[in-house]
């Protein structure tokens, strides 16, 4: 399955019994804060990044859960090993990328992001239904298989920053990366990971949709060599997954630094 699908593709496959549609919306840290919507794509289930699909045993937000916790949460959503999953959010492509990355990291083979998210679906005037409060589904049989190659942790960063086989790329805005504006999280210092470069996540998007593979190729070729392994960071692990999606489509091996700047800036001093 491709890593990204169009609204037309999803509309044409909604009646597939093996297909599950997930809404992974969270509010943005900065910019367009509100993420509330009272409508959804038919049959949508809520992928709760904050409460269900993040670790509760860490001081840092949105960090990856254990394989056991992830497996339980996905089974509660009715996800099976052979499910075809399409994830969207109400912003376009934002937190849906985090859900895609988590599902990939724990071994789900058939998972894609809806290109343009709910805004694109609405623009096509495709059918919507009112959100329902039902969150109880037939238990799925998904078995989580953690892929450590997808994740980088704090203890590895010092060596990675000195290794020319790796390239650290930060998805935060240029103003945050260059310490022109303060970090939005209270008490978090400004700064950058040593040897990192900046690629604001919205630069791989055309509005709400992902840029073409040809456009993404050009973007990444200007930042890294094909043989380098890309390591993505951001504020708290959400928008870094947008870059992971773009790099995967462009054919680059890549990982996400899960704690991102919130962790790094908290654990290090200038």
mmCIF file of C-alpha atoms in Angstrom:
data_model
loop_
_atom_site.group_PDB
_atom_site.id
_atom_site.type_symbol
_atom_site.label_atom_id
_atom_site.label_comp_id
_atom_site.label_asym_id
_atom_site.label_seq_id
_atom_site.Cartn_x
_atom_site.Cartn_y
_atom_site.Cartn_z
ATOM 1 C CA UNK A 1 0.000 0.000 0.000
ATOM 2 C CA UNK A 2 1.190 3.534 -0.743
ATOM 3 C CA UNK A 3 2.021 5.763 2.230
ATOM 4 C CA UNK A 4 -0.432 8.428 1.103
ATOM 5 C CA UNK A 5 -3.807 8.186 -0.641
ATOM 6 C CA UNK A 6 -6.135 10.698 -2.245
ATOM 7 C CA UNK A 7 -9.648 11.620 -1.143
ATOM 8 C CA UNK A 8 -10.932 9.955 -4.315
ATOM 9 C CA UNK A 9 -9.134 6.712 -3.446
ATOM 10 C CA UNK A 10 -10.620 6.689 0.044
ATOM 11 C CA UNK A 11 -14.127 7.451 -1.233
ATOM 12 C CA UNK A 12 -13.880 4.529 -3.652
ATOM 13 C CA UNK A 13 -12.732 2.100 -0.946
ATOM 14 C CA UNK A 14 -14.953 3.083 1.991
ATOM 15 C CA UNK A 15 -17.099 -0.034 1.544
ATOM 16 C CA UNK A 16 -14.077 -2.344 1.957
ATOM 17 C CA UNK A 17 -14.741 -4.376 5.104
ATOM 18 C CA UNK A 18 -11.019 -4.496 5.831
ATOM 19 C CA UNK A 19 -10.617 -0.706 5.745
ATOM 20 C CA UNK A 20 -10.477 1.397 8.899
ATOM 21 C CA UNK A 21 -10.490 5.200 8.854
ATOM 22 C CA UNK A 22 -8.853 6.929 11.825
ATOM 23 C CA UNK A 23 -8.984 10.568 12.916
ATOM 24 C CA UNK A 24 -5.703 11.407 14.678
ATOM 25 C CA UNK A 25 -6.333 15.113 15.209
ATOM 26 C CA UNK A 26 -4.651 17.042 18.005
ATOM 27 C CA UNK A 27 -4.547 20.806 18.485
ATOM 28 C CA UNK A 28 -1.481 22.593 17.182
ATOM 29 C CA UNK A 29 1.043 23.978 19.634
ATOM 30 C CA UNK A 30 1.259 27.237 17.676
ATOM 31 C CA UNK A 31 -0.712 28.795 14.837
ATOM 32 C CA UNK A 32 -4.151 27.324 14.132
ATOM 33 C CA UNK A 33 -4.876 26.000 17.611
ATOM 34 C CA UNK A 34 -8.440 24.749 17.270
ATOM 35 C CA UNK A 35 -8.855 21.258 15.933
ATOM 36 C CA UNK A 36 -12.496 20.689 16.818
ATOM 37 C CA UNK A 37 -14.894 19.362 14.207
ATOM 38 C CA UNK A 38 -18.416 18.057 14.666
ATOM 39 C CA UNK A 39 -18.330 16.010 11.459
ATOM 40 C CA UNK A 40 -16.251 13.099 10.231
ATOM 41 C CA UNK A 41 -15.630 10.852 7.261
ATOM 42 C CA UNK A 42 -18.153 7.969 7.473
ATOM 43 C CA UNK A 43 -17.130 5.227 9.899
ATOM 44 C CA UNK A 44 -14.195 7.125 11.385
ATOM 45 C CA UNK A 45 -12.679 5.991 14.672
ATOM 46 C CA UNK A 46 -10.614 8.295 16.904
ATOM 47 C CA UNK A 47 -6.887 7.577 17.258
ATOM 48 C CA UNK A 48 -6.188 9.377 20.538
ATOM 49 C CA UNK A 49 -2.514 10.345 20.349
ATOM 50 C CA UNK A 50 -2.460 12.183 23.666
ATOM 51 C CA UNK A 51 -4.298 9.742 25.934
ATOM 52 C CA UNK A 52 -3.967 6.337 24.292
ATOM 53 C CA UNK A 53 -0.937 6.400 22.002
ATOM 54 C CA UNK A 54 1.659 8.253 24.073
ATOM 55 C CA UNK A 55 3.594 7.095 27.112
ATOM 56 C CA UNK A 56 2.166 8.215 30.447
ATOM 57 C CA UNK A 57 5.441 7.484 32.267
ATOM 58 C CA UNK A 58 7.577 10.317 30.913
ATOM 59 C CA UNK A 59 7.790 14.059 31.626
ATOM 60 C CA UNK A 60 7.879 14.809 27.899
ATOM 61 C CA UNK A 61 4.800 15.034 25.648
ATOM 62 C CA UNK A 62 3.777 12.592 22.898
ATOM 63 C CA UNK A 63 6.578 10.094 23.530
ATOM 64 C CA UNK A 64 6.262 6.620 22.051
ATOM 65 C CA UNK A 65 4.406 4.067 24.207
ATOM 66 C CA UNK A 66 5.570 0.547 24.942
ATOM 67 C CA UNK A 67 4.748 -2.162 22.415
ATOM 68 C CA UNK A 68 2.389 -3.736 24.961
ATOM 69 C CA UNK A 69 0.456 -0.500 25.533
ATOM 70 C CA UNK A 70 0.326 0.203 21.804
ATOM 71 C CA UNK A 71 -0.975 -3.276 21.040
ATOM 72 C CA UNK A 72 -3.753 -2.973 23.621
ATOM 73 C CA UNK A 73 -4.838 0.439 22.321
ATOM 74 C CA UNK A 74 -4.865 -0.648 18.674
ATOM 75 C CA UNK A 75 -6.826 -3.799 19.468
ATOM 76 C CA UNK A 76 -9.394 -1.674 21.313
ATOM 77 C CA UNK A 77 -9.815 0.312 18.092
ATOM 78 C CA UNK A 78 -10.547 -2.916 16.246
ATOM 79 C CA UNK A 79 -7.320 -2.958 14.248
ATOM 80 C CA UNK A 80 -6.236 -6.342 12.877
ATOM 81 C CA UNK A 81 -2.903 -7.435 11.450
ATOM 82 C CA UNK A 82 -4.396 -7.378 7.956
ATOM 83 C CA UNK A 83 -6.367 -4.133 8.362
ATOM 84 C CA UNK A 84 -6.035 -1.409 5.745
ATOM 85 C CA UNK A 85 -5.791 1.825 7.734
ATOM 86 C CA UNK A 86 -6.152 5.390 6.442
ATOM 87 C CA UNK A 87 -5.392 8.188 8.905
ATOM 88 C CA UNK A 88 -6.419 11.835 8.637
ATOM 89 C CA UNK A 89 -6.608 14.977 10.743
ATOM 90 C CA UNK A 90 -8.659 18.148 10.558
ATOM 91 C CA UNK A 91 -5.666 20.394 9.788
ATOM 92 C CA UNK A 92 -4.617 18.724 6.516
ATOM 93 C CA UNK A 93 -1.397 16.834 7.191
ATOM 94 C CA UNK A 94 -0.254 17.385 10.747
ATOM 95 C CA UNK A 95 -0.826 14.879 13.557
ATOM 96 C CA UNK A 96 -2.030 12.217 11.110
ATOM 97 C CA UNK A 97 1.642 11.759 10.229
ATOM 98 C CA UNK A 98 2.426 10.890 13.857
ATOM 99 C CA UNK A 99 -0.254 8.188 13.823
ATOM 100 C CA UNK A 100 1.071 6.850 10.496
ATOM 101 C CA UNK A 101 4.621 6.746 11.899
ATOM 102 C CA UNK A 102 3.538 4.993 15.104
ATOM 103 C CA UNK A 103 1.559 2.353 13.226
ATOM 104 C CA UNK A 104 4.486 1.769 10.870
ATOM 105 C CA UNK A 105 6.961 1.631 13.749
ATOM 106 C CA UNK A 106 4.930 -1.090 15.456
ATOM 107 C CA UNK A 107 4.585 -3.175 12.323
ATOM 108 C CA UNK A 108 1.265 -2.418 10.625
ATOM 109 C CA UNK A 109 1.912 -2.990 6.942
ATOM 110 C CA UNK A 110 -1.071 -1.348 5.257
ATOM 111 C CA UNK A 111 -1.333 2.198 6.591
ATOM 112 C CA UNK A 112 -1.577 5.486 4.701
ATOM 113 C CA UNK A 113 -2.319 9.142 5.295
ATOM 114 C CA UNK A 114 -5.239 10.881 3.606
ATOM 115 C CA UNK A 115 -3.570 13.574 1.506
ATOM 116 C CA UNK A 116 -5.032 16.919 2.532
ATOM 117 C CA UNK A 117 -6.948 15.416 5.439
ATOM 118 C CA UNK A 118 -10.487 16.493 6.267
ATOM 119 C CA UNK A 119 -10.124 19.873 4.456
ATOM 120 C CA UNK A 120 -9.465 18.064 1.159
ATOM 121 C CA UNK A 121 -12.376 15.658 1.753
ATOM 122 C CA UNK A 122 -14.677 18.609 2.435
ATOM 123 C CA UNK A 123 -13.459 20.474 -0.657
ATOM 124 C CA UNK A 124 -14.556 17.509 -2.775
ATOM 125 C CA UNK A 125 -18.016 17.714 -1.147
ATOM 126 C CA UNK A 126 -17.833 14.030 -0.276
ATOM 127 C CA UNK A 127 -20.290 12.688 2.274
ATOM 128 C CA UNK A 128 -19.768 13.498 5.959
ATOM 129 C CA UNK A 129 -21.536 12.280 9.048
ATOM 130 C CA UNK A 130 -21.951 13.724 12.516
ATOM 131 C CA UNK A 131 -19.340 12.639 15.011
ATOM 132 C CA UNK A 132 -20.629 9.911 17.280
ATOM 133 C CA UNK A 133 -19.586 9.081 20.816
ATOM 134 C CA UNK A 134 -19.257 5.348 20.169
ATOM 135 C CA UNK A 135 -15.761 4.212 21.075
ATOM 136 C CA UNK A 136 -16.384 0.522 21.640
ATOM 137 C CA UNK A 137 -15.471 -1.847 18.819
ATOM 138 C CA UNK A 138 -14.941 -5.540 18.253
ATOM 139 C CA UNK A 139 -11.460 -6.291 19.575
ATOM 140 C CA UNK A 140 -8.791 -6.530 16.888
ATOM 141 C CA UNK A 141 -5.955 -9.038 16.680
ATOM 142 C CA UNK A 142 -3.100 -6.647 15.856
ATOM 143 C CA UNK A 143 0.240 -7.781 17.267
ATOM 144 C CA UNK A 144 2.774 -5.014 17.771
ATOM 145 C CA UNK A 145 6.292 -5.661 16.466
ATOM 146 C CA UNK A 146 8.539 -2.737 17.371
ATOM 147 C CA UNK A 147 11.041 -1.585 14.735
ATOM 148 C CA UNK A 148 13.972 0.106 16.556
ATOM 149 C CA UNK A 149 15.362 1.451 13.278
ATOM 150 C CA UNK A 150 12.507 3.979 13.148
ATOM 151 C CA UNK A 151 13.371 5.602 16.470
ATOM 152 C CA UNK A 152 16.321 7.544 17.868
ATOM 153 C CA UNK A 153 16.694 8.273 21.568
ATOM 154 C CA UNK A 154 18.567 10.951 23.494
ATOM 155 C CA UNK A 155 21.529 8.749 24.410
ATOM 156 C CA UNK A 156 22.424 8.252 20.730
ATOM 157 C CA UNK A 157 22.352 11.886 19.651
ATOM 158 C CA UNK A 158 25.883 12.860 20.657
ATOM 159 C CA UNK A 159 27.402 10.149 18.471
ATOM 160 C CA UNK A 160 24.932 10.746 15.634
ATOM 161 C CA UNK A 161 25.691 14.471 15.527
ATOM 162 C CA UNK A 162 29.360 13.644 14.837
ATOM 163 C CA UNK A 163 28.732 10.858 12.313
ATOM 164 C CA UNK A 164 28.722 11.916 8.655
ATOM 165 C CA UNK A 165 26.540 8.924 7.815
ATOM 166 C CA UNK A 166 23.684 10.698 9.561
ATOM 167 C CA UNK A 167 21.938 14.023 8.986
ATOM 168 C CA UNK A 168 19.805 15.603 11.722
ATOM 169 C CA UNK A 169 16.968 17.737 10.335
ATOM 170 C CA UNK A 170 14.728 19.911 12.526
ATOM 171 C CA UNK A 171 11.083 20.447 11.498
ATOM 172 C CA UNK A 172 10.446 23.524 13.651
ATOM 173 C CA UNK A 173 9.877 26.950 12.102
ATOM 174 C CA UNK A 174 12.998 28.845 11.082
ATOM 175 C CA UNK A 175 12.314 31.459 13.767
ATOM 176 C CA UNK A 176 12.275 28.803 16.477
ATOM 177 C CA UNK A 177 15.274 26.958 15.025
ATOM 178 C CA UNK A 178 17.280 30.195 14.846
ATOM 179 C CA UNK A 179 16.194 31.241 18.356
ATOM 180 C CA UNK A 180 14.444 34.380 17.075
ATOM 181 C CA UNK A 181 11.246 33.520 18.932
ATOM 182 C CA UNK A 182 10.817 31.677 22.220
ATOM 183 C CA UNK A 183 9.686 28.072 22.399
ATOM 184 C CA UNK A 184 5.910 27.832 22.964
ATOM 185 C CA UNK A 185 6.291 25.502 25.953
ATOM 186 C CA UNK A 186 6.754 27.458 29.148
ATOM 187 C CA UNK A 187 10.199 27.050 30.669
ATOM 188 C CA UNK A 188 11.753 25.361 27.642
ATOM 189 C CA UNK A 189 14.927 27.036 26.441
ATOM 190 C CA UNK A 190 15.593 27.905 22.812
ATOM 191 C CA UNK A 191 18.366 26.200 20.888
ATOM 192 C CA UNK A 192 19.279 23.504 18.375
ATOM 193 C CA UNK A 193 20.762 20.023 18.400
ATOM 194 C CA UNK A 194 24.451 20.170 17.362
ATOM 195 C CA UNK A 195 25.071 19.652 13.619
ATOM 196 C CA UNK A 196 21.352 19.835 12.817
ATOM 197 C CA UNK A 197 19.860 21.717 9.886
ATOM 198 C CA UNK A 198 16.407 23.203 9.459
ATOM 199 C CA UNK A 199 13.510 22.143 7.246
ATOM 200 C CA UNK A 200 10.217 23.591 8.532
ATOM 201 C CA UNK A 201 7.611 20.871 8.063
ATOM 202 C CA UNK A 202 5.271 23.095 6.039
ATOM 203 C CA UNK A 203 7.938 23.329 3.316
ATOM 204 C CA UNK A 204 7.120 19.770 2.235
ATOM 205 C CA UNK A 205 3.453 20.733 1.853
ATOM 206 C CA UNK A 206 1.493 22.640 -0.750
ATOM 207 C CA UNK A 207 -1.185 24.041 1.516
ATOM 208 C CA UNK A 208 -2.942 21.011 2.991
ATOM 209 C CA UNK A 209 -1.441 18.392 0.665
ATOM 210 C CA UNK A 210 1.987 16.819 0.368
ATOM 211 C CA UNK A 211 4.278 18.017 -2.391
ATOM 212 C CA UNK A 212 4.965 15.675 -5.306
ATOM 213 C CA UNK A 213 7.758 13.112 -5.118
ATOM 214 C CA UNK A 214 9.736 15.151 -7.669
ATOM 215 C CA UNK A 215 9.439 18.255 -5.479
ATOM 216 C CA UNK A 216 10.394 16.284 -2.370
ATOM 217 C CA UNK A 217 13.428 14.815 -4.132
ATOM 218 C CA UNK A 218 14.739 18.329 -4.826
ATOM 219 C CA UNK A 219 14.145 19.453 -1.235
ATOM 220 C CA UNK A 220 16.037 16.555 0.341
ATOM 221 C CA UNK A 221 18.835 16.487 -2.223
ATOM 222 C CA UNK A 222 19.683 20.055 -1.173
ATOM 223 C CA UNK A 223 19.981 18.993 2.475
ATOM 224 C CA UNK A 224 21.488 15.516 2.492
ATOM 225 C CA UNK A 225 23.258 12.854 0.498
ATOM 226 C CA UNK A 226 21.278 9.815 -0.640
ATOM 227 C CA UNK A 227 23.468 7.492 1.432
ATOM 228 C CA UNK A 228 22.904 9.422 4.654
ATOM 229 C CA UNK A 229 20.402 8.251 7.228
ATOM 230 C CA UNK A 230 18.097 11.141 8.110
ATOM 231 C CA UNK A 231 17.137 11.789 11.735
ATOM 232 C CA UNK A 232 14.184 14.115 12.240
ATOM 233 C CA UNK A 233 13.443 16.284 15.246
ATOM 234 C CA UNK A 234 10.891 19.019 16.028
ATOM 235 C CA UNK A 235 9.301 20.386 19.193
ATOM 236 C CA UNK A 236 7.611 17.295 20.593
ATOM 237 C CA UNK A 237 7.581 14.565 17.935
ATOM 238 C CA UNK A 238 4.499 15.549 15.929
ATOM 239 C CA UNK A 239 5.663 17.570 12.910
ATOM 240 C CA UNK A 240 8.874 15.566 12.694
ATOM 241 C CA UNK A 241 6.647 12.724 11.483
ATOM 242 C CA UNK A 242 5.531 14.890 8.540
ATOM 243 C CA UNK A 243 9.168 15.031 7.431
ATOM 244 C CA UNK A 244 9.493 11.276 8.005
ATOM 245 C CA UNK A 245 6.548 10.755 5.642
ATOM 246 C CA UNK A 246 8.055 13.047 3.003
ATOM 247 C CA UNK A 247 11.507 11.431 3.276
ATOM 248 C CA UNK A 248 10.036 7.930 3.056
ATOM 249 C CA UNK A 249 8.226 8.857 -0.150
ATOM 250 C CA UNK A 250 11.443 10.417 -1.469
ATOM 251 C CA UNK A 251 13.265 7.146 -0.763
ATOM 252 C CA UNK A 252 15.496 8.127 2.175
ATOM 253 C CA UNK A 253 16.204 5.910 5.147
ATOM 254 C CA UNK A 254 15.080 7.860 8.188
ATOM 255 C CA UNK A 255 14.268 7.823 11.890
ATOM 256 C CA UNK A 256 12.475 10.110 14.313
ATOM 257 C CA UNK A 257 14.142 11.476 17.444
ATOM 258 C CA UNK A 258 11.140 10.802 19.622
ATOM 259 C CA UNK A 259 11.811 13.234 22.469
ATOM 260 C CA UNK A 260 12.723 16.034 20.023
ATOM 261 C CA UNK A 261 13.645 19.500 21.256
ATOM 262 C CA UNK A 262 11.387 19.347 24.330
ATOM 263 C CA UNK A 263 13.513 16.510 25.682
ATOM 264 C CA UNK A 264 16.889 17.671 24.333
ATOM 265 C CA UNK A 265 16.454 21.261 25.487
ATOM 266 C CA UNK A 266 15.374 20.059 28.925
ATOM 267 C CA UNK A 267 18.226 17.607 29.430
ATOM 268 C CA UNK A 268 21.064 19.796 28.127
ATOM 269 C CA UNK A 269 22.451 23.227 28.866
ATOM 270 C CA UNK A 270 23.841 25.855 26.523
#
